[in-house]
Coordinates of C-alpha atoms in Angstrom, one line a residue:
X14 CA 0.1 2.0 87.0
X15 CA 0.5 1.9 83.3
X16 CA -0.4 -1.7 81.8
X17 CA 1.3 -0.9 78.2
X18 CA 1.8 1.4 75.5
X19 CA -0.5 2.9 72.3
X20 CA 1.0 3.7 69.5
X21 CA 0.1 4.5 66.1
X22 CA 1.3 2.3 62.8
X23 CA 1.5 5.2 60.0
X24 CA 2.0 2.7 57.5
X25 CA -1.1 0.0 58.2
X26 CA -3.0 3.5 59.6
X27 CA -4.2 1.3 63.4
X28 CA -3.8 2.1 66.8
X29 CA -1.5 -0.3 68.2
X30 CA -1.7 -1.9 72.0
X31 CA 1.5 -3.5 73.3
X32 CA 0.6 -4.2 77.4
X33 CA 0.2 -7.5 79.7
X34 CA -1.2 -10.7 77.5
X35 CA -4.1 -10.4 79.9
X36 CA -4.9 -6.7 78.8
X37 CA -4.6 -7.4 75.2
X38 CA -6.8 -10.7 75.0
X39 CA -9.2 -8.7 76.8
X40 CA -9.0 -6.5 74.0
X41 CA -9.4 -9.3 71.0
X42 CA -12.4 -10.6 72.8
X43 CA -13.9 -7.4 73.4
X44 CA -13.9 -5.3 70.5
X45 CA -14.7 -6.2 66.5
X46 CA -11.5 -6.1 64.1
X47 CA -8.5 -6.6 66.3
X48 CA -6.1 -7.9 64.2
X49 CA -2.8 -9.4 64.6
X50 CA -2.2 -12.6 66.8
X51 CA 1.3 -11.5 68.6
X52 CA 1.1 -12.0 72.3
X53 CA 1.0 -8.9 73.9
X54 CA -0.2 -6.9 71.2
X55 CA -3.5 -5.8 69.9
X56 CA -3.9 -3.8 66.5
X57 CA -6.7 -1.5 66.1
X58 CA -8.3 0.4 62.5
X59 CA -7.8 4.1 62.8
X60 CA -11.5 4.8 63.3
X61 CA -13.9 7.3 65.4
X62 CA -15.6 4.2 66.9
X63 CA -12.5 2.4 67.7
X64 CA -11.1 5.2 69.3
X65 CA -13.8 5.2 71.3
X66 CA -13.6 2.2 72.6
X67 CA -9.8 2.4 73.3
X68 CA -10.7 5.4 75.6
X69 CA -13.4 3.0 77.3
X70 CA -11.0 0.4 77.9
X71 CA -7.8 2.8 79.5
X72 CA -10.4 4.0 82.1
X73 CA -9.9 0.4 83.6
X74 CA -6.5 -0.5 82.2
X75 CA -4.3 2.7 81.9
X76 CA -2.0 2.9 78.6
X77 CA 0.9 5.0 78.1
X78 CA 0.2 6.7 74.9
X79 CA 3.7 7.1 73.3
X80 CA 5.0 10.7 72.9
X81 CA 4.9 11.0 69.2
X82 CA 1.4 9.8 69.1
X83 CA -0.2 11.9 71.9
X84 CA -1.4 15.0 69.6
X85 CA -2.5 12.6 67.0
X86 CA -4.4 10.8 69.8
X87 CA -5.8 13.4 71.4
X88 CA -7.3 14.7 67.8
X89 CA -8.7 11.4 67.2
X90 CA -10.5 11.7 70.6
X91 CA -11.9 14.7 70.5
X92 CA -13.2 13.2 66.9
X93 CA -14.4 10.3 68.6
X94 CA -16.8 12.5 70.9
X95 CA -18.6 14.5 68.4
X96 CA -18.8 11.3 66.5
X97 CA -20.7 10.3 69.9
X98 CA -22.4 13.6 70.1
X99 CA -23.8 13.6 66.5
X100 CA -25.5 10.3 66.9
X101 CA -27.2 10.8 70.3
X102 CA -28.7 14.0 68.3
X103 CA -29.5 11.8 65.5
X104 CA -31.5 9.3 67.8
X105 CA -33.9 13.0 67.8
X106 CA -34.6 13.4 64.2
X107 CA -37.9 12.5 62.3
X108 CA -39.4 9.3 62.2
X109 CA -39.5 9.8 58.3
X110 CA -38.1 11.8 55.8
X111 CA -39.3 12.8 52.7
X112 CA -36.5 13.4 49.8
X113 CA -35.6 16.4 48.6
X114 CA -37.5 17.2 44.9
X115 CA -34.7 19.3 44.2
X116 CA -32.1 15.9 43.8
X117 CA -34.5 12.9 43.8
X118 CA -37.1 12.7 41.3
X119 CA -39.6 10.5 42.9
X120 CA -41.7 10.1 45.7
X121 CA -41.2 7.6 48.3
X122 CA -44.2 5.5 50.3
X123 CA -44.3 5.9 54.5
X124 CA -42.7 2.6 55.4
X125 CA -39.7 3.9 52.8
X126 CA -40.2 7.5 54.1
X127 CA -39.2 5.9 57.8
X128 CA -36.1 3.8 56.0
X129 CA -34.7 7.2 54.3
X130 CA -35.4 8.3 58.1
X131 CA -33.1 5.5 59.8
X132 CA -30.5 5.7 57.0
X133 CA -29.9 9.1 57.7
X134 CA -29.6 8.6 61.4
X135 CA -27.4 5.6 61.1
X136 CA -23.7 5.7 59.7
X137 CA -23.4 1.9 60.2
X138 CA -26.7 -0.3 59.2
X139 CA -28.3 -2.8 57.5
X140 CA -31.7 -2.4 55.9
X141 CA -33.4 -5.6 55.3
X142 CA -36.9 -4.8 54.0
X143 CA -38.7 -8.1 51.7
X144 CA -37.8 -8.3 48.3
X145 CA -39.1 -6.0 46.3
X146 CA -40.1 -2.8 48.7
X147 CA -37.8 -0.7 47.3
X148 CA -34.5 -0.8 49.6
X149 CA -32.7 0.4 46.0
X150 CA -34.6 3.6 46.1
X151 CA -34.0 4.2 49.8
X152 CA -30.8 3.6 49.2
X153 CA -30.2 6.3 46.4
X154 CA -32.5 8.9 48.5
X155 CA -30.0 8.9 50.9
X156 CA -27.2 9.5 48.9
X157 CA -29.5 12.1 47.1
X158 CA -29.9 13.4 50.5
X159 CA -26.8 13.8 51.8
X160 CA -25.2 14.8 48.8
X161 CA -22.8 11.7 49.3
X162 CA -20.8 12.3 46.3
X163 CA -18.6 10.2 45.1
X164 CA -20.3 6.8 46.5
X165 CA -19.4 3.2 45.5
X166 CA -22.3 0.6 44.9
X167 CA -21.1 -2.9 45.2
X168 CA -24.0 -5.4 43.7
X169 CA -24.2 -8.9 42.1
X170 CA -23.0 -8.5 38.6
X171 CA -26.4 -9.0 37.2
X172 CA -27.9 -6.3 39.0
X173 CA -25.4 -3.9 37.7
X174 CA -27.4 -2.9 34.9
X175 CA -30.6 -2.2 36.9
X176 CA -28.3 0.0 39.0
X177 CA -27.4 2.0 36.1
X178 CA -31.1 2.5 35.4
X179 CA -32.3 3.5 38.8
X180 CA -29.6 5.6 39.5
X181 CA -30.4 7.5 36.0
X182 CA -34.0 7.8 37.0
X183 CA -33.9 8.7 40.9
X184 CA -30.8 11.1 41.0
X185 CA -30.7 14.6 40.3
X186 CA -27.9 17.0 40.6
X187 CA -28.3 20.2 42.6
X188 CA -28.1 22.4 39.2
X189 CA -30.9 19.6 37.9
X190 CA -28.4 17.3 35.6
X191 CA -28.0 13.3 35.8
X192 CA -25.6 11.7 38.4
X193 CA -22.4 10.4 36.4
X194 CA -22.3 6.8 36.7
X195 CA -18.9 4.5 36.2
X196 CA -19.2 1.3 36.1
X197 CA -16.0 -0.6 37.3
X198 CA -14.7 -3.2 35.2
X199 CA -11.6 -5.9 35.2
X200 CA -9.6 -7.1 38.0
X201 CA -7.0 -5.3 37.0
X202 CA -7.2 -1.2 38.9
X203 CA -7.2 1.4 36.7
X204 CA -7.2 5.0 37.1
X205 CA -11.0 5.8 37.3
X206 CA -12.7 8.9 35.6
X207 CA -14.5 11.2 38.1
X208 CA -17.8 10.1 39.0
X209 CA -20.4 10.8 41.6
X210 CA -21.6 6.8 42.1
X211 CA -19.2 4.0 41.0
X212 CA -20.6 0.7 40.6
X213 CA -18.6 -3.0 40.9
X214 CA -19.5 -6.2 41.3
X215 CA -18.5 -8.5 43.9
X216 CA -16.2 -10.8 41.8
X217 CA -14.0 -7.9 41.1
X218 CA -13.2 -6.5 44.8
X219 CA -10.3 -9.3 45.4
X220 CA -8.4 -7.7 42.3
X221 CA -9.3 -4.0 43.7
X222 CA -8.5 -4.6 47.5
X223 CA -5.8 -2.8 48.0
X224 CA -6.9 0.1 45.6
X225 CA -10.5 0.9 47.0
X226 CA -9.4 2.2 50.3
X227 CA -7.0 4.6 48.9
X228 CA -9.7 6.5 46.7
X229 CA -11.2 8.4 49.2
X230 CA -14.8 6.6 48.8
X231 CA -16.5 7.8 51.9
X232 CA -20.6 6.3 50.9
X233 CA -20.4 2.8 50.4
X234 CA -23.8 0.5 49.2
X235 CA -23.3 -3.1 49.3
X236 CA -26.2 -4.8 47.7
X237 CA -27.7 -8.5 48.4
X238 CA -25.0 -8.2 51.4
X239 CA -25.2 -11.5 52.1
X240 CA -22.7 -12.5 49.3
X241 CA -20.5 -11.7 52.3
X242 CA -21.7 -14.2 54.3
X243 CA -18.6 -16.5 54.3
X244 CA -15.8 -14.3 56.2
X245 CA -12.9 -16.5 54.7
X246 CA -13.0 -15.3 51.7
X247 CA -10.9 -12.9 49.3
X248 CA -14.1 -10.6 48.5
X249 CA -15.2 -10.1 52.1
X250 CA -11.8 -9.3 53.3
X251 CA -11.7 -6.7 50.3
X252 CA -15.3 -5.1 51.7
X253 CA -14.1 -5.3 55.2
X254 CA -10.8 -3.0 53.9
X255 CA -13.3 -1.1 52.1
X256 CA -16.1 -0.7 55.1
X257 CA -13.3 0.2 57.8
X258 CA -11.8 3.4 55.6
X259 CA -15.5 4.4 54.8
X260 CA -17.7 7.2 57.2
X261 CA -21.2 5.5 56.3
X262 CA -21.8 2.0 55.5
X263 CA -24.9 0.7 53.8
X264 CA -25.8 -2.8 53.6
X265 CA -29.1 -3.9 51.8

């Protein structure tokens, strides 16, 4: 017995779930994100995770995937498993990591040592160490790590400046030359010059929400994440657009 269909929207990129009501309110109470409030229809984000719980849920409740979709499902699956695979083998890894001299120019204490460790292992994660032990620096060693180039920094606006700074001091490039910085400015998007770490303050991701997700900005750092405390508004939909087309997702 088939309960429904799963399709995928090309044009909003999600998985889409058209089966019994009963199926598809499971799915808006179950999983994180499901959008739309149709009866009888659940709307997914294209993403490794969500895919993964898709598969979860058509082991109880079978879906007919439709036949234009199949190969792109199947791909997305077999994503969604090393995406599985990868983070069981991360759970392995060090307890700390020290940062490679070669592209960060400092040295980090233990405690940070064991953040750059769980920042590493963790695509999805919030580090919340006390003000003023150095979650910045762990930050930009992990980018420094993993080479996560270009990388988006989204901080208070009067933090921006300190950004600039530590970023200048902390990262090397591989041939030994300064990470290029841009700093976003205006509401209004622009065509932005390459850069390895773009910075942008939270008052300006309302006017940039529909432009972010389209630049390929795979590393994103939001800073003092609680100004997204209040989900209503236009900046934290913007940084939840931004966070679902992103592969690692930092917040401080």
């Amino acid at each position: 017995h088939s309960y429904g269909t799963l399709s995928y929207n090309r044009k909003r990129d999600c998985w889409v779930v058209k089966a019994e009501p009963s199926v598809t309110e499971l799915c808006k109470r179950l999983f994180p994100g499901t959008t739309t409030n149709r009866r009888g229809e659940a709307r997914f984000t294209a993403h490794r995770r969500i895919v993964g719980d898709l598969n979860w849920l058509m082991l109880r409740y079978p879906l007919t995937v439709k036949p234009q979709d199949v190969q792109r499902w199947q791909a997305a699956l077999a994503d969604a498993r090393d995406y599985v695979r990868r983070r069981e083998a991360a759970l392995k890894t060090p307890e700390r990591v020290a940062p490679d001299p070669h592209v960060f120019a400092g040295t980090l204490t233990a405690f940070q040592e064991e953040g750059l460790a769980f920042l590493l292992r963790t695509e999805r994660c919030l580090l919340a160490d006390e003000m003023g032990l150095g979650k910045t620096v762990q930050a930009l060693a992990m980018l420094a790590q993993l080479g996560a180039y270009p990388a988006i920094v989204i901080a208070p606006a009067h933090l921006m400046r300190n950004w600039e700074g530590e970023i200048g001091r902390f990262l090397r490039k591989p041939d030994g030359s300064e990470a290029a910085v841009h700093v976003i400015k205006g509401l209004k998007p622009y065509v932005l010059p390459p850069a390895d770490i773009y910075l942008m303050h939270y008052l300006l991701l309302r006017g940039w929400k529909e432009a972010l997700p389209e630049l390929d900005l795979r590393y994103v750092v939001f800073d003092e994440i609680q100004e997204l405390r209040h989900s209503g508004t236009e900046k934290y939909s913007a940084a939840s657009l931004l966070a679902e087309h992103a592969e690692r997702v930092v917040g401080l």
